[in-house]
PDB file of C-alpha atoms in Angstrom:
ATOM      1  CA  UNK P  22      14.292  -9.025   3.856  1.00  0.00           C
ATOM      2  CA  UNK P  23      15.532  -5.474   4.859  1.00  0.00           C
ATOM      3  CA  UNK P  24      14.351  -2.943   2.623  1.00  0.00           C
ATOM      4  CA  UNK P  25      15.328   1.091   2.874  1.00  0.00           C
ATOM      5  CA  UNK P  26      12.861   3.609   1.626  1.00  0.00           C
ATOM      6  CA  UNK P  27      14.248   7.149   0.733  1.00  0.00           C
ATOM      7  CA  UNK P  28      11.499   9.466   1.217  1.00  0.00           C
ATOM      8  CA  UNK P  29       9.138   9.469   4.442  1.00  0.00           C
ATOM      9  CA  UNK P  30       6.071  11.451   2.806  1.00  0.00           C
ATOM     10  CA  UNK P  31       3.028   9.425   2.469  1.00  0.00           C
ATOM     11  CA  UNK P  32       3.999   7.491  -0.338  1.00  0.00           C
ATOM     12  CA  UNK P  33       6.895   6.116   1.610  1.00  0.00           C
ATOM     13  CA  UNK P  34       5.176   5.539   4.747  1.00  0.00           C
ATOM     14  CA  UNK P  35       2.388   3.854   2.958  1.00  0.00           C
ATOM     15  CA  UNK P  36       4.823   1.381   1.661  1.00  0.00           C
ATOM     16  CA  UNK P  37       6.516   0.801   4.898  1.00  0.00           C
ATOM     17  CA  UNK P  38       3.471   0.067   6.529  1.00  0.00           C
ATOM     18  CA  UNK P  39       2.738  -2.546   4.115  1.00  0.00           C
ATOM     19  CA  UNK P  40       6.125  -4.171   3.993  1.00  0.00           C
ATOM     20  CA  UNK P  41       6.138  -4.169   7.827  1.00  0.00           C
ATOM     21  CA  UNK P  42       2.604  -6.267   7.857  1.00  0.00           C
ATOM     22  CA  UNK P  43       4.363  -8.697   5.601  1.00  0.00           C
ATOM     23  CA  UNK P  44       7.237  -9.309   8.046  1.00  0.00           C
ATOM     24  CA  UNK P  45       9.869  -7.289   6.527  1.00  0.00           C
ATOM     25  CA  UNK P  46      12.515  -5.036   8.187  1.00  0.00           C
ATOM     26  CA  UNK P  47      12.187  -1.323   7.105  1.00  0.00           C
ATOM     27  CA  UNK P  48      14.321   1.864   7.364  1.00  0.00           C
ATOM     28  CA  UNK P  49      12.787   4.874   6.227  1.00  0.00           C
ATOM     29  CA  UNK P  50      15.430   7.957   5.277  1.00  0.00           C
ATOM     30  CA  UNK P  51      14.324  11.439   5.012  1.00  0.00           C
ATOM     31  CA  UNK P  52      16.174  14.690   5.234  1.00  0.00           C
ATOM     32  CA  UNK P  53      13.459  16.987   6.409  1.00  0.00           C
ATOM     33  CA  UNK P  54      12.858  16.777  10.319  1.00  0.00           C
ATOM     34  CA  UNK P  55       9.209  17.180   9.621  1.00  0.00           C
ATOM     35  CA  UNK P  56       9.090  14.142   7.825  1.00  0.00           C
ATOM     36  CA  UNK P  57      10.280  12.171  10.685  1.00  0.00           C
ATOM     37  CA  UNK P  58       6.943  10.626  12.232  1.00  0.00           C
ATOM     38  CA  UNK P  59       7.958   7.931  14.202  1.00  0.00           C
ATOM     39  CA  UNK P  60       4.485   7.521  15.632  1.00  0.00           C
ATOM     40  CA  UNK P  61       3.184   6.815  12.082  1.00  0.00           C
ATOM     41  CA  UNK P  62       5.168   4.139  11.434  1.00  0.00           C
ATOM     42  CA  UNK P  63       6.346   2.903  14.751  1.00  0.00           C
ATOM     43  CA  UNK P  64       7.745  -0.545  14.078  1.00  0.00           C
ATOM     44  CA  UNK P  65       9.958   0.780  11.167  1.00  0.00           C
ATOM     45  CA  UNK P  66      13.543   2.436  11.688  1.00  0.00           C
ATOM     46  CA  UNK P  67      14.016   5.924  11.016  1.00  0.00           C
ATOM     47  CA  UNK P  68      17.032   8.018   9.804  1.00  0.00           C
ATOM     48  CA  UNK P  69      17.151  11.711   9.415  1.00  0.00           C
ATOM     49  CA  UNK P  70      19.728  12.198   6.739  1.00  0.00           C
ATOM     50  CA  UNK P  71      19.934  12.918   3.053  1.00  0.00           C
ATOM     51  CA  UNK P  72      19.778   9.985   0.857  1.00  0.00           C
ATOM     52  CA  UNK P  73      21.805  11.489  -1.721  1.00  0.00           C
ATOM     53  CA  UNK P  74      24.971  11.643   0.368  1.00  0.00           C
ATOM     54  CA  UNK P  75      27.069   8.589   0.634  1.00  0.00           C
ATOM     55  CA  UNK P  76      27.794   9.366   4.369  1.00  0.00           C
ATOM     56  CA  UNK P  77      24.227   9.070   5.115  1.00  0.00           C
ATOM     57  CA  UNK P  78      23.649   5.949   2.992  1.00  0.00           C
ATOM     58  CA  UNK P  79      26.934   4.404   5.061  1.00  0.00           C
ATOM     59  CA  UNK P  80      25.238   5.317   8.032  1.00  0.00           C
ATOM     60  CA  UNK P  81      21.870   3.510   6.660  1.00  0.00           C
ATOM     61  CA  UNK P  82      24.330   0.496   6.063  1.00  0.00           C
ATOM     62  CA  UNK P  83      22.543   0.143   2.647  1.00  0.00           C
ATOM     63  CA  UNK P  84      25.047  -2.821   1.722  1.00  0.00           C
ATOM     64  CA  UNK P  85      22.882  -4.985   4.100  1.00  0.00           C
ATOM     65  CA  UNK P  86      19.570  -4.053   2.215  1.00  0.00           C
ATOM     66  CA  UNK P  87      18.121  -6.572  -0.161  1.00  0.00           C
ATOM     67  CA  UNK P  88      15.711  -3.809  -1.924  1.00  0.00           C
ATOM     68  CA  UNK P  89      15.962   0.025  -1.897  1.00  0.00           C
ATOM     69  CA  UNK P  90      13.029   1.978  -2.830  1.00  0.00           C
ATOM     70  CA  UNK P  91      13.461   5.702  -4.154  1.00  0.00           C
ATOM     71  CA  UNK P  92      10.105   6.945  -3.164  1.00  0.00           C
ATOM     72  CA  UNK P  93      10.693  10.894  -2.937  1.00  0.00           C
ATOM     73  CA  UNK P  94       8.675  13.542  -4.855  1.00  0.00           C
ATOM     74  CA  UNK P  95      11.939  14.623  -6.526  1.00  0.00           C
ATOM     75  CA  UNK P  96      12.435  12.542  -9.810  1.00  0.00           C
ATOM     76  CA  UNK P  97      16.197  14.076  -9.609  1.00  0.00           C
ATOM     77  CA  UNK P  98      16.642  12.582  -6.013  1.00  0.00           C
ATOM     78  CA  UNK P  99      15.244   9.022  -7.044  1.00  0.00           C
ATOM     79  CA  UNK P 100      17.484   9.008  -9.849  1.00  0.00           C
ATOM     80  CA  UNK P 101      20.756   9.799  -7.672  1.00  0.00           C
ATOM     81  CA  UNK P 102      19.572   7.613  -4.548  1.00  0.00           C
ATOM     82  CA  UNK P 103      19.161   4.481  -7.296  1.00  0.00           C
ATOM     83  CA  UNK P 104      22.425   4.883  -8.865  1.00  0.00           C
ATOM     84  CA  UNK P 105      23.976   4.963  -5.623  1.00  0.00           C
ATOM     85  CA  UNK P 106      22.197   1.987  -4.146  1.00  0.00           C
ATOM     86  CA  UNK P 107      23.140  -0.158  -6.990  1.00  0.00           C
ATOM     87  CA  UNK P 108      26.644   1.149  -7.969  1.00  0.00           C
ATOM     88  CA  UNK P 109      28.192   1.855  -4.520  1.00  0.00           C
ATOM     89  CA  UNK P 110      26.265  -0.642  -2.500  1.00  0.00           C
ATOM     90  CA  UNK P 111      25.440  -3.483  -5.007  1.00  0.00           C
ATOM     91  CA  UNK P 112      21.762  -3.431  -3.691  1.00  0.00           C
ATOM     92  CA  UNK P 113      20.390  -6.425  -5.571  1.00  0.00           C
ATOM     93  CA  UNK P 114      16.936  -4.611  -6.503  1.00  0.00           C
ATOM     94  CA  UNK P 115      16.124  -1.077  -6.472  1.00  0.00           C
ATOM     95  CA  UNK P 116      12.625   0.391  -7.040  1.00  0.00           C
ATOM     96  CA  UNK P 117      12.125   4.076  -8.206  1.00  0.00           C
ATOM     97  CA  UNK P 118       8.966   6.123  -8.136  1.00  0.00           C
ATOM     98  CA  UNK P 119       8.307   8.443 -11.250  1.00  0.00           C
ATOM     99  CA  UNK P 120       6.697  11.823 -10.452  1.00  0.00           C
ATOM    100  CA  UNK P 121       6.986  13.211 -13.860  1.00  0.00           C
ATOM    101  CA  UNK P 122       6.160  10.937 -17.052  1.00  0.00           C
ATOM    102  CA  UNK P 123       8.602  13.094 -19.189  1.00  0.00           C
ATOM    103  CA  UNK P 124      11.057  11.739 -16.795  1.00  0.00           C
ATOM    104  CA  UNK P 125      10.229   8.191 -17.278  1.00  0.00           C
ATOM    105  CA  UNK P 126      12.869   7.209 -19.974  1.00  0.00           C
ATOM    106  CA  UNK P 127      15.770   7.976 -17.381  1.00  0.00           C
ATOM    107  CA  UNK P 128      14.448   5.388 -15.051  1.00  0.00           C
ATOM    108  CA  UNK P 129      16.617   2.735 -16.396  1.00  0.00           C
ATOM    109  CA  UNK P 130      19.738   0.265 -15.589  1.00  0.00           C
ATOM    110  CA  UNK P 131      21.870   2.901 -16.478  1.00  0.00           C
ATOM    111  CA  UNK P 132      20.708   4.704 -13.418  1.00  0.00           C
ATOM    112  CA  UNK P 133      20.621   1.630 -11.214  1.00  0.00           C
ATOM    113  CA  UNK P 134      16.572   1.320 -11.581  1.00  0.00           C
ATOM    114  CA  UNK P 135      15.517  -2.256 -11.781  1.00  0.00           C
ATOM    115  CA  UNK P 136      11.766  -1.329 -11.323  1.00  0.00           C
ATOM    116  CA  UNK P 137      10.198   2.080 -12.352  1.00  0.00           C
ATOM    117  CA  UNK P 138       6.759   3.033 -11.204  1.00  0.00           C
ATOM    118  CA  UNK P 139       5.237   5.923 -12.760  1.00  0.00           C
ATOM    119  CA  UNK P 140       2.173   6.900 -10.606  1.00  0.00           C
ATOM    120  CA  UNK P 141       0.503   8.979 -13.523  1.00  0.00           C
ATOM    121  CA  UNK P 142       0.998   6.310 -16.067  1.00  0.00           C
ATOM    122  CA  UNK P 143      -0.391   3.488 -13.312  1.00  0.00           C
ATOM    123  CA  UNK P 144      -3.400   5.538 -12.485  1.00  0.00           C
ATOM    124  CA  UNK P 145      -4.044   6.136 -16.287  1.00  0.00           C
ATOM    125  CA  UNK P 146      -3.541   2.199 -17.043  1.00  0.00           C
ATOM    126  CA  UNK P 147      -6.089   1.294 -14.032  1.00  0.00           C
ATOM    127  CA  UNK P 148      -8.586   3.803 -15.785  1.00  0.00           C
ATOM    128  CA  UNK P 149      -8.074   2.254 -19.233  1.00  0.00           C
ATOM    129  CA  UNK P 150      -8.236  -1.554 -17.608  1.00  0.00           C
ATOM    130  CA  UNK P 151     -11.391  -0.594 -15.879  1.00  0.00           C
ATOM    131  CA  UNK P 152     -13.052   0.469 -19.450  1.00  0.00           C
ATOM    132  CA  UNK P 153     -11.397  -1.462 -22.110  1.00  0.00           C
ATOM    133  CA  UNK P 154     -11.711  -5.333 -22.788  1.00  0.00           C
ATOM    134  CA  UNK P 155      -9.407  -6.920 -25.466  1.00  0.00           C
ATOM    135  CA  UNK P 156      -7.040  -4.146 -25.487  1.00  0.00           C
ATOM    136  CA  UNK P 157      -3.396  -4.497 -23.865  1.00  0.00           C
ATOM    137  CA  UNK P 158      -2.953  -2.170 -20.851  1.00  0.00           C
ATOM    138  CA  UNK P 159       0.761  -1.563 -20.034  1.00  0.00           C
ATOM    139  CA  UNK P 160       1.159  -1.558 -16.037  1.00  0.00           C
ATOM    140  CA  UNK P 161       4.621  -1.532 -15.296  1.00  0.00           C
ATOM    141  CA  UNK P 162       8.049  -1.290 -16.972  1.00  0.00           C
ATOM    142  CA  UNK P 163      11.228  -3.375 -15.818  1.00  0.00           C
ATOM    143  CA  UNK P 164      14.173  -1.857 -16.712  1.00  0.00           C
ATOM    144  CA  UNK P 165      16.392  -5.209 -17.418  1.00  0.00           C
ATOM    145  CA  UNK P 166      15.480  -6.976 -20.560  1.00  0.00           C
ATOM    146  CA  UNK P 167      13.041  -4.105 -21.767  1.00  0.00           C
ATOM    147  CA  UNK P 168      10.022  -6.219 -20.428  1.00  0.00           C
ATOM    148  CA  UNK P 169       6.652  -4.791 -19.056  1.00  0.00           C
ATOM    149  CA  UNK P 170       3.699  -6.073 -16.943  1.00  0.00           C
ATOM    150  CA  UNK P 171       0.883  -5.930 -19.215  1.00  0.00           C
ATOM    151  CA  UNK P 172      -2.704  -6.910 -18.784  1.00  0.00           C
ATOM    152  CA  UNK P 173      -5.599  -7.813 -20.954  1.00  0.00           C
ATOM    153  CA  UNK P 174      -9.232  -9.039 -20.403  1.00  0.00           C
ATOM    154  CA  UNK P 175     -10.011 -11.695 -22.288  1.00  0.00           C
ATOM    155  CA  UNK P 176     -13.058 -10.517 -24.479  1.00  0.00           C
ATOM    156  CA  UNK P 177     -16.215 -13.098 -24.656  1.00  0.00           C
ATOM    157  CA  UNK P 178     -15.541 -13.617 -28.509  1.00  0.00           C
ATOM    158  CA  UNK P 179     -11.724 -14.446 -28.330  1.00  0.00           C
ATOM    159  CA  UNK P 180     -10.621 -17.582 -29.829  1.00  0.00           C
ATOM    160  CA  UNK P 181      -8.813 -18.623 -26.845  1.00  0.00           C
ATOM    161  CA  UNK P 182     -11.719 -18.704 -24.671  1.00  0.00           C
ATOM    162  CA  UNK P 183     -12.077 -22.344 -23.166  1.00  0.00           C
ATOM    163  CA  UNK P 184      -8.353 -23.044 -24.778  1.00  0.00           C
ATOM    164  CA  UNK P 185      -5.929 -24.347 -21.948  1.00  0.00           C
ATOM    165  CA  UNK P 186      -3.060 -22.483 -21.417  1.00  0.00           C
ATOM    166  CA  UNK P 187      -0.531 -25.140 -22.295  1.00  0.00           C
ATOM    167  CA  UNK P 188      -2.185 -25.525 -25.810  1.00  0.00           C
ATOM    168  CA  UNK P 189      -1.626 -21.755 -26.571  1.00  0.00           C
ATOM    169  CA  UNK P 190       1.305 -20.883 -28.593  1.00  0.00           C
ATOM    170  CA  UNK P 191       2.546 -17.838 -26.975  1.00  0.00           C
ATOM    171  CA  UNK P 192       4.983 -15.506 -28.656  1.00  0.00           C
ATOM    172  CA  UNK P 193       8.647 -15.867 -27.496  1.00  0.00           C
ATOM    173  CA  UNK P 194       9.700 -13.456 -24.593  1.00  0.00           C
ATOM    174  CA  UNK P 195       6.242 -13.701 -23.157  1.00  0.00           C
ATOM    175  CA  UNK P 196       5.121 -15.311 -19.910  1.00  0.00           C
ATOM    176  CA  UNK P 197       1.525 -15.627 -18.566  1.00  0.00           C
ATOM    177  CA  UNK P 198       1.884 -15.061 -14.850  1.00  0.00           C
ATOM    178  CA  UNK P 199      -1.309 -14.764 -13.282  1.00  0.00           C
ATOM    179  CA  UNK P 200      -5.010 -15.457 -14.405  1.00  0.00           C
ATOM    180  CA  UNK P 201      -7.596 -12.996 -12.078  1.00  0.00           C
ATOM    181  CA  UNK P 202     -11.050 -14.735 -12.589  1.00  0.00           C
ATOM    182  CA  UNK P 203     -13.655 -12.620 -10.144  1.00  0.00           C
ATOM    183  CA  UNK P 204     -12.201 -12.505  -6.678  1.00  0.00           C
ATOM    184  CA  UNK P 205      -9.869 -15.549  -7.314  1.00  0.00           C
ATOM    185  CA  UNK P 206      -6.159 -15.168  -8.350  1.00  0.00           C
ATOM    186  CA  UNK P 207      -4.925 -18.228 -10.127  1.00  0.00           C
ATOM    187  CA  UNK P 208      -1.772 -19.673 -10.887  1.00  0.00           C
ATOM    188  CA  UNK P 209      -1.810 -20.441 -14.917  1.00  0.00           C
ATOM    189  CA  UNK P 210      -0.973 -24.388 -15.109  1.00  0.00           C
ATOM    190  CA  UNK P 211      -0.863 -25.866 -18.483  1.00  0.00           C
ATOM    191  CA  UNK P 212      -4.295 -27.602 -17.749  1.00  0.00           C
ATOM    192  CA  UNK P 213      -5.882 -24.215 -16.780  1.00  0.00           C
ATOM    193  CA  UNK P 214      -8.629 -23.213 -19.185  1.00  0.00           C
ATOM    194  CA  UNK P 215      -8.981 -19.635 -20.080  1.00  0.00           C
ATOM    195  CA  UNK P 216     -12.339 -17.925 -19.567  1.00  0.00           C
ATOM    196  CA  UNK P 217     -14.186 -14.828 -21.348  1.00  0.00           C
ATOM    197  CA  UNK P 218     -13.626 -11.987 -18.632  1.00  0.00           C
ATOM    198  CA  UNK P 219     -10.228 -13.581 -17.199  1.00  0.00           C
ATOM    199  CA  UNK P 220      -7.799 -10.749 -16.540  1.00  0.00           C
ATOM    200  CA  UNK P 221      -4.601 -11.848 -17.944  1.00  0.00           C
ATOM    201  CA  UNK P 222      -1.204 -10.647 -16.680  1.00  0.00           C
ATOM    202  CA  UNK P 223       1.840 -11.183 -18.513  1.00  0.00           C
ATOM    203  CA  UNK P 224       5.713 -10.233 -18.630  1.00  0.00           C
ATOM    204  CA  UNK P 225       6.596  -9.593 -21.758  1.00  0.00           C
ATOM    205  CA  UNK P 226       9.319  -8.018 -24.178  1.00  0.00           C
ATOM    206  CA  UNK P 227       7.871  -4.599 -25.556  1.00  0.00           C
ATOM    207  CA  UNK P 228       8.630  -6.049 -28.927  1.00  0.00           C
ATOM    208  CA  UNK P 229       6.130  -8.782 -28.347  1.00  0.00           C
ATOM    209  CA  UNK P 230       3.305  -6.743 -27.182  1.00  0.00           C
ATOM    210  CA  UNK P 231       1.230  -6.148 -30.399  1.00  0.00           C
ATOM    211  CA  UNK P 232       1.784 -10.037 -31.283  1.00  0.00           C
ATOM    212  CA  UNK P 233       0.372 -10.947 -27.984  1.00  0.00           C
ATOM    213  CA  UNK P 234      -2.534  -8.397 -28.117  1.00  0.00           C
ATOM    214  CA  UNK P 235      -3.448  -9.598 -31.692  1.00  0.00           C
ATOM    215  CA  UNK P 236      -3.370 -13.279 -30.504  1.00  0.00           C
ATOM    216  CA  UNK P 237      -5.576 -12.829 -27.325  1.00  0.00           C
ATOM    217  CA  UNK P 238      -8.173 -10.429 -29.246  1.00  0.00           C
ATOM    218  CA  UNK P 239      -8.629 -12.495 -32.384  1.00  0.00           C
ATOM    219  CA  UNK P 240     -12.302 -13.439 -32.932  1.00  0.00           C
ATOM    220  CA  UNK P 241     -13.400 -16.997 -33.075  1.00  0.00           C
ATOM    221  CA  UNK P 242     -14.631 -16.325 -36.781  1.00  0.00           C
ATOM    222  CA  UNK P 243     -11.543 -14.952 -37.804  1.00  0.00           C
ATOM    223  CA  UNK P 244      -9.554 -18.059 -36.417  1.00  0.00           C
ATOM    224  CA  UNK P 245     -11.649 -20.290 -38.255  1.00  0.00           C
ATOM    225  CA  UNK P 246     -11.452 -18.409 -41.635  1.00  0.00           C
TER     226      UNK P 246
END
């Protein structure tokens, strides 16, 4: 997979390193000469250019990329890069970094963004996840379909503890994608039983989040009443 990353700062370089370790081709683009540090990510391609200019993106051959990541520290730049990548070059997947949570509402399909990653929101979500059991935590927003990646740690008193995944009447527009149990990451087969303390990751429509939280948090006594 070929990935272009706009922004070769600490965030962009870190993403590039991870992708390269996983066997992907990576191109880092930045207009600041001081950001071009080939020795820090030697296996990546580097391009000194303004990612907001069509000529630069032509040089980067963006049409050959499977994914574009707008990872600069400027939300305006990230929006422009996302829009150009999607509309001018037809990049299948565009991921954009949101620096200011107040701008998060702009990062949607109208601007070519498939996935918006808000670092402040993600950090606060991880804090919430560490201290809350039984509360739904929104980790990531997907622009298409108005869906979110959400997490809930199954409380010990949940009526679903001990129930097989296939026996649960999940809300519509909701998909259980992963169960994290201790150090294990489990694919949720219909026969897999849910256990208290499981971290459950769902892709769910925003309109279904409250219903999903109610389902997972209901107590045994309440369900039997």
